[in-house]
mmCIF file of C-alpha atoms in Angstrom:
data_model
loop_
_atom_site.group_PDB
_atom_site.id
_atom_site.type_symbol
_atom_site.label_atom_id
_atom_site.label_comp_id
_atom_site.label_asym_id
_atom_site.label_seq_id
_atom_site.Cartn_x
_atom_site.Cartn_y
_atom_site.Cartn_z
ATOM 1 C CA THR A 1 -20.010 6.047 -1.721
ATOM 2 C CA ALA A 2 -18.139 5.756 1.572
ATOM 3 C CA GLY A 3 -15.723 3.076 0.342
ATOM 4 C CA ILE A 4 -13.725 2.005 3.366
ATOM 5 C CA THR A 5 -14.183 3.464 6.814
ATOM 6 C CA GLN A 6 -11.850 2.954 9.747
ATOM 7 C CA ALA A 7 -12.383 3.731 13.406
ATOM 8 C CA PRO A 8 -11.062 5.269 15.474
ATOM 9 C CA THR A 9 -9.112 7.935 13.626
ATOM 10 C CA SER A 10 -6.506 7.939 16.354
ATOM 11 C CA GLN A 11 -6.004 6.387 19.748
ATOM 12 C CA ILE A 12 -3.571 6.476 22.636
ATOM 13 C CA LEU A 13 -3.428 3.135 24.414
ATOM 14 C CA ALA A 14 -1.651 1.992 27.553
ATOM 15 C CA ALA A 15 0.691 -0.956 27.116
ATOM 16 C CA GLY A 16 -0.951 -4.216 28.075
ATOM 17 C CA ARG A 17 -4.445 -3.082 27.154
ATOM 18 C CA SER A 18 -6.431 -4.621 24.331
ATOM 19 C CA MET A 19 -7.956 -2.785 21.429
ATOM 20 C CA THR A 20 -9.916 -3.496 18.266
ATOM 21 C CA LEU A 21 -9.471 -1.395 15.168
ATOM 22 C CA ARG A 22 -12.561 -1.407 13.037
ATOM 23 C CA CYS A 23 -12.753 -1.568 9.260
ATOM 24 C CA THR A 24 -15.903 -1.599 7.148
ATOM 25 C CA GLN A 25 -16.280 -1.530 3.379
ATOM 26 C CA ASP A 26 -19.428 -0.997 1.324
ATOM 27 C CA MET A 27 -18.091 -2.155 -2.039
ATOM 28 C CA ARG A 28 -18.817 -5.885 -1.483
ATOM 29 C CA HIS A 29 -15.177 -6.716 -2.135
ATOM 30 C CA ASN A 30 -14.134 -10.259 -1.336
ATOM 31 C CA ALA A 31 -10.569 -9.515 -0.263
ATOM 32 C CA MET A 32 -9.524 -7.332 2.666
ATOM 33 C CA TYR A 33 -6.155 -6.464 4.158
ATOM 34 C CA TRP A 34 -4.571 -4.872 7.198
ATOM 35 C CA TYR A 35 -1.257 -3.035 6.859
ATOM 36 C CA ARG A 36 0.884 -1.079 9.245
ATOM 37 C CA GLN A 37 2.941 1.864 8.032
ATOM 38 C CA ASP A 38 6.124 2.848 9.795
ATOM 39 C CA LEU A 39 8.650 5.481 8.780
ATOM 40 C CA GLY A 40 11.340 3.986 6.590
ATOM 41 C CA LEU A 41 9.618 0.610 6.405
ATOM 42 C CA GLY A 42 6.748 1.336 4.051
ATOM 43 C CA LEU A 43 3.591 -0.749 4.325
ATOM 44 C CA ARG A 44 3.793 -4.208 5.807
ATOM 45 C CA LEU A 45 0.957 -6.692 5.603
ATOM 46 C CA ILE A 46 -0.355 -7.908 8.958
ATOM 47 C CA HIS A 47 -3.267 -10.165 8.010
ATOM 48 C CA TYR A 48 -5.506 -10.653 5.022
ATOM 49 C CA SER A 49 -8.750 -12.318 4.067
ATOM 50 C CA ASN A 50 -9.582 -13.521 0.573
ATOM 51 C CA THR A 51 -13.240 -14.090 1.378
ATOM 52 C CA ALA A 52 -15.620 -14.087 4.315
ATOM 53 C CA GLY A 53 -14.792 -16.872 6.736
ATOM 54 C CA THR A 54 -11.110 -17.151 5.796
ATOM 55 C CA THR A 55 -8.017 -15.294 6.988
ATOM 56 C CA GLY A 56 -4.285 -15.545 6.428
ATOM 57 C CA LYS A 57 -1.086 -14.267 7.978
ATOM 58 C CA GLY A 58 0.957 -11.566 6.363
ATOM 59 C CA GLU A 59 4.502 -10.407 6.927
ATOM 60 C CA VAL A 60 4.096 -9.176 10.540
ATOM 61 C CA PRO A 61 1.181 -11.042 12.195
ATOM 62 C CA ASP A 62 2.549 -11.491 15.724
ATOM 63 C CA GLY A 63 0.497 -9.722 18.393
ATOM 64 C CA TYR A 64 -2.485 -9.225 16.083
ATOM 65 C CA SER A 65 -5.596 -11.235 15.281
ATOM 66 C CA VAL A 66 -8.411 -10.768 12.779
ATOM 67 C CA SER A 67 -11.801 -12.203 11.990
ATOM 68 C CA ARG A 68 -13.991 -12.064 8.910
ATOM 69 C CA ALA A 69 -17.523 -12.968 9.919
ATOM 70 C CA ASN A 70 -19.061 -11.240 6.906
ATOM 71 C CA THR A 71 -18.044 -9.534 3.670
ATOM 72 C CA ASP A 72 -18.125 -5.972 4.945
ATOM 73 C CA ASP A 73 -16.209 -6.042 8.242
ATOM 74 C CA PHE A 74 -12.615 -6.942 9.010
ATOM 75 C CA PRO A 75 -11.638 -5.946 12.570
ATOM 76 C CA LEU A 76 -8.037 -6.073 13.783
ATOM 77 C CA THR A 77 -7.448 -6.870 17.461
ATOM 78 C CA LEU A 78 -4.413 -6.219 19.598
ATOM 79 C CA ALA A 79 -4.789 -8.538 22.581
ATOM 80 C CA SER A 80 -2.092 -6.940 24.742
ATOM 81 C CA ALA A 81 -0.584 -3.852 23.166
ATOM 82 C CA VAL A 82 3.140 -3.131 23.254
ATOM 83 C CA PRO A 83 4.964 0.104 22.355
ATOM 84 C CA SER A 84 6.351 -1.452 19.148
ATOM 85 C CA GLN A 85 2.785 -1.584 17.854
ATOM 86 C CA THR A 86 2.732 2.209 17.684
ATOM 87 C CA SER A 87 2.025 2.813 14.026
ATOM 88 C CA VAL A 88 -0.478 3.959 11.446
ATOM 89 C CA TYR A 89 -2.807 1.141 10.454
ATOM 90 C CA PHE A 90 -4.485 0.948 7.071
ATOM 91 C CA CYS A 91 -7.292 -1.316 6.007
ATOM 92 C CA ALA A 92 -7.762 -2.063 2.306
ATOM 93 C CA SER A 93 -10.091 -4.076 0.120
ATOM 94 C CA SER A 94 -10.015 -5.482 -3.398
ATOM 95 C CA ALA A 95 -12.580 -7.034 -5.709
ATOM 96 C CA SER A 96 -9.948 -9.221 -7.383
ATOM 97 C CA GLY A 97 -7.602 -10.302 -4.631
ATOM 98 C CA ALA A 98 -4.015 -9.126 -4.783
ATOM 99 C CA ARG A 99 -4.207 -8.785 -8.581
ATOM 100 C CA GLY A 100 -6.809 -6.072 -8.323
ATOM 101 C CA GLU A 101 -6.724 -2.482 -7.262
ATOM 102 C CA GLN A 102 -6.658 -2.139 -3.509
ATOM 103 C CA PHE A 103 -8.817 0.602 -2.036
ATOM 104 C CA PHE A 104 -7.475 2.032 1.198
ATOM 105 C CA GLY A 105 -9.162 3.506 4.216
ATOM 106 C CA PRO A 106 -7.991 6.762 5.810
ATOM 107 C CA GLY A 107 -5.956 4.985 8.490
ATOM 108 C CA THR A 108 -5.882 4.758 12.278
ATOM 109 C CA ARG A 109 -2.978 6.321 14.139
ATOM 110 C CA LEU A 110 -2.248 4.241 17.231
ATOM 111 C CA THR A 111 0.162 5.214 19.982
ATOM 112 C CA VAL A 112 1.001 2.648 22.648
ATOM 113 C CA LEU A 113 2.595 4.072 25.782
ATOM 114 C CA ALA B 1 9.588 -14.780 -1.610
ATOM 115 C CA GLN B 2 9.224 -11.723 -3.752
ATOM 116 C CA SER B 3 10.768 -8.417 -2.711
ATOM 117 C CA VAL B 4 10.736 -4.876 -4.003
ATOM 118 C CA THR B 5 13.328 -2.131 -3.618
ATOM 119 C CA GLN B 6 12.874 1.593 -3.984
ATOM 120 C CA PRO B 7 16.437 2.904 -3.763
ATOM 121 C CA ASP B 8 15.536 6.584 -3.435
ATOM 122 C CA ILE B 9 14.135 7.603 -0.061
ATOM 123 C CA HIS B 10 13.590 11.254 -1.022
ATOM 124 C CA ILE B 11 13.665 13.073 -4.353
ATOM 125 C CA THR B 12 13.356 16.814 -4.960
ATOM 126 C CA VAL B 13 12.287 18.062 -8.381
ATOM 127 C CA SER B 14 11.517 21.508 -9.746
ATOM 128 C CA GLU B 15 7.983 22.129 -10.913
ATOM 129 C CA GLY B 16 7.779 21.467 -14.640
ATOM 130 C CA ALA B 17 10.783 19.161 -14.674
ATOM 131 C CA SER B 18 10.628 15.497 -15.572
ATOM 132 C CA LEU B 19 10.504 12.760 -12.959
ATOM 133 C CA GLU B 20 11.628 9.161 -12.712
ATOM 134 C CA LEU B 21 11.148 7.060 -9.576
ATOM 135 C CA ARG B 22 12.972 3.764 -9.453
ATOM 136 C CA CYS B 23 11.586 0.380 -8.487
ATOM 137 C CA ASN B 24 13.368 -2.969 -8.659
ATOM 138 C CA TYR B 25 11.833 -6.307 -7.821
ATOM 139 C CA SER B 26 13.159 -9.744 -7.095
ATOM 140 C CA TYR B 27 11.232 -12.775 -8.279
ATOM 141 C CA GLY B 28 11.926 -15.685 -10.620
ATOM 142 C CA ALA B 29 8.826 -15.303 -12.750
ATOM 143 C CA THR B 30 7.076 -12.218 -14.063
ATOM 144 C CA PRO B 31 5.192 -10.664 -11.185
ATOM 145 C CA TYR B 32 2.402 -8.169 -11.394
ATOM 146 C CA LEU B 33 3.422 -4.671 -10.463
ATOM 147 C CA PHE B 34 1.734 -1.585 -9.103
ATOM 148 C CA TRP B 35 2.491 2.019 -8.282
ATOM 149 C CA TYR B 36 0.480 3.719 -5.547
ATOM 150 C CA VAL B 37 0.565 7.326 -4.334
ATOM 151 C CA GLN B 38 -0.086 8.572 -0.817
ATOM 152 C CA SER B 39 -0.857 12.219 -0.147
ATOM 153 C CA PRO B 40 -0.110 13.495 3.363
ATOM 154 C CA GLY B 41 -2.487 12.129 5.978
ATOM 155 C CA GLN B 42 -4.349 9.923 3.533
ATOM 156 C CA GLY B 43 -4.540 6.349 2.368
ATOM 157 C CA LEU B 44 -2.973 5.052 -0.838
ATOM 158 C CA GLN B 45 -4.403 5.472 -4.322
ATOM 159 C CA LEU B 46 -3.553 3.344 -7.348
ATOM 160 C CA LEU B 47 -1.643 5.146 -10.121
ATOM 161 C CA LEU B 48 -1.139 2.242 -12.526
ATOM 162 C CA LYS B 49 -0.532 -1.492 -12.775
ATOM 163 C CA TYR B 50 1.191 -4.028 -15.012
ATOM 164 C CA PHE B 51 0.145 -7.638 -15.455
ATOM 165 C CA SER B 52 1.299 -8.606 -18.932
ATOM 166 C CA GLY B 53 1.372 -7.359 -22.520
ATOM 167 C CA ASP B 54 2.578 -3.890 -23.435
ATOM 168 C CA THR B 55 5.494 -3.064 -21.176
ATOM 169 C CA LEU B 56 4.694 0.653 -21.118
ATOM 170 C CA VAL B 57 1.606 1.331 -19.044
ATOM 171 C CA GLN B 58 -0.270 4.573 -18.659
ATOM 172 C CA GLY B 59 -1.832 5.645 -15.413
ATOM 173 C CA ILE B 60 -3.774 8.464 -13.882
ATOM 174 C CA LYS B 61 -2.495 12.018 -13.389
ATOM 175 C CA GLY B 62 -0.167 11.780 -16.412
ATOM 176 C CA PHE B 63 2.074 9.059 -14.961
ATOM 177 C CA GLU B 64 3.487 6.112 -16.879
ATOM 178 C CA ALA B 65 5.732 3.191 -16.003
ATOM 179 C CA GLU B 66 7.842 0.811 -18.031
ATOM 180 C CA PHE B 67 8.402 -2.838 -17.177
ATOM 181 C CA LYS B 68 11.903 -3.993 -18.077
ATOM 182 C CA ARG B 69 12.319 -7.700 -17.497
ATOM 183 C CA SER B 70 16.069 -7.669 -18.180
ATOM 184 C CA GLN B 71 16.597 -5.109 -15.419
ATOM 185 C CA SER B 72 13.853 -6.363 -13.063
ATOM 186 C CA SER B 73 12.598 -2.805 -12.949
ATOM 187 C CA PHE B 74 9.317 -0.951 -13.090
ATOM 188 C CA ASN B 75 10.219 2.733 -12.983
ATOM 189 C CA LEU B 76 7.583 5.452 -12.745
ATOM 190 C CA ARG B 77 7.869 8.522 -14.957
ATOM 191 C CA LYS B 78 6.156 11.809 -15.572
ATOM 192 C CA PRO B 79 7.325 14.313 -18.209
ATOM 193 C CA SER B 80 6.391 17.449 -16.255
ATOM 194 C CA VAL B 81 5.583 17.478 -12.550
ATOM 195 C CA HIS B 82 3.083 19.745 -10.865
ATOM 196 C CA TRP B 83 3.170 20.999 -7.281
ATOM 197 C CA SER B 84 0.226 18.715 -6.538
ATOM 198 C CA ASP B 85 2.393 15.668 -7.294
ATOM 199 C CA ALA B 86 4.225 16.128 -3.989
ATOM 200 C CA ALA B 87 3.469 12.915 -2.108
ATOM 201 C CA GLU B 88 4.931 9.544 -1.209
ATOM 202 C CA TYR B 89 5.059 6.911 -3.926
ATOM 203 C CA PHE B 90 5.040 3.174 -3.348
ATOM 204 C CA CYS B 91 5.884 0.376 -5.726
ATOM 205 C CA ALA B 92 4.302 -3.011 -5.011
ATOM 206 C CA VAL B 93 4.867 -6.501 -6.397
ATOM 207 C CA GLY B 94 2.618 -9.523 -6.219
ATOM 208 C CA VAL B 95 2.624 -13.146 -7.186
ATOM 209 C CA GLY B 96 -0.279 -15.533 -6.888
ATOM 210 C CA ASN B 97 -3.429 -13.828 -5.779
ATOM 211 C CA GLU B 98 -3.106 -13.505 -2.036
ATOM 212 C CA LYS B 99 -0.928 -10.555 -1.130
ATOM 213 C CA LEU B 100 1.283 -7.735 -2.294
ATOM 214 C CA THR B 101 4.693 -6.689 -1.059
ATOM 215 C CA PHE B 102 5.216 -2.943 -0.908
ATOM 216 C CA GLY B 103 8.472 -1.058 -1.201
ATOM 217 C CA THR B 104 9.587 1.373 1.470
ATOM 218 C CA GLY B 105 8.440 4.369 -0.554
ATOM 219 C CA THR B 106 9.950 7.459 -2.159
ATOM 220 C CA ARG B 107 8.983 10.866 -0.878
ATOM 221 C CA LEU B 108 8.696 13.454 -3.648
ATOM 222 C CA THR B 109 9.177 17.150 -2.934
ATOM 223 C CA ILE B 110 8.389 19.748 -5.606
ATOM 224 C CA ILE B 111 10.150 23.095 -5.521
ATOM 225 C CA PRO B 112 8.783 26.161 -7.348
#
């Protein structure tokens, strides 16, 4: 079972450009999450979705948007990238919301220059 | 809002020695608590979780954690570490059912 896949694995992006990070899960989990991981700051929640068609803001949502058109996909879009968005981005999913085990993807390393 | 503190940024332990990683949370009610592990270059994997009931919980890979309400703590322990336990460990706290708050992590180094 693939679990959660993320694409791309890594990307270098010019400041001001837009980009969509892709996340797909094959476990039919209702809840999905986007985190960013920065040295010394741990994981911080960007956006989440408890079920298809709904999304919510996390701790650091500014500069990011998400959509949840179906159960499997949860793309994260940077409309106009800035250097402070350089980070490693992890997508996760859970069958039981935040009370359940979250399954993480392998991450996308994004560098904004 | 809930918060979680992992006071130790980096811990070094000899192989075969015991381990305790600290986690303190801040919340008025009893939250649910998790420990996750991240190996280099990978995503996070759940070690164990506490919702209610027995305050000592067992997890995978020989880890356990004890919930102490009086100290607002949920420390992770292992009686004898192996070189493969070298990784970063994250404590997480949640309330409601929407989102978790993760600590900043503790990096564990194992020396032979």
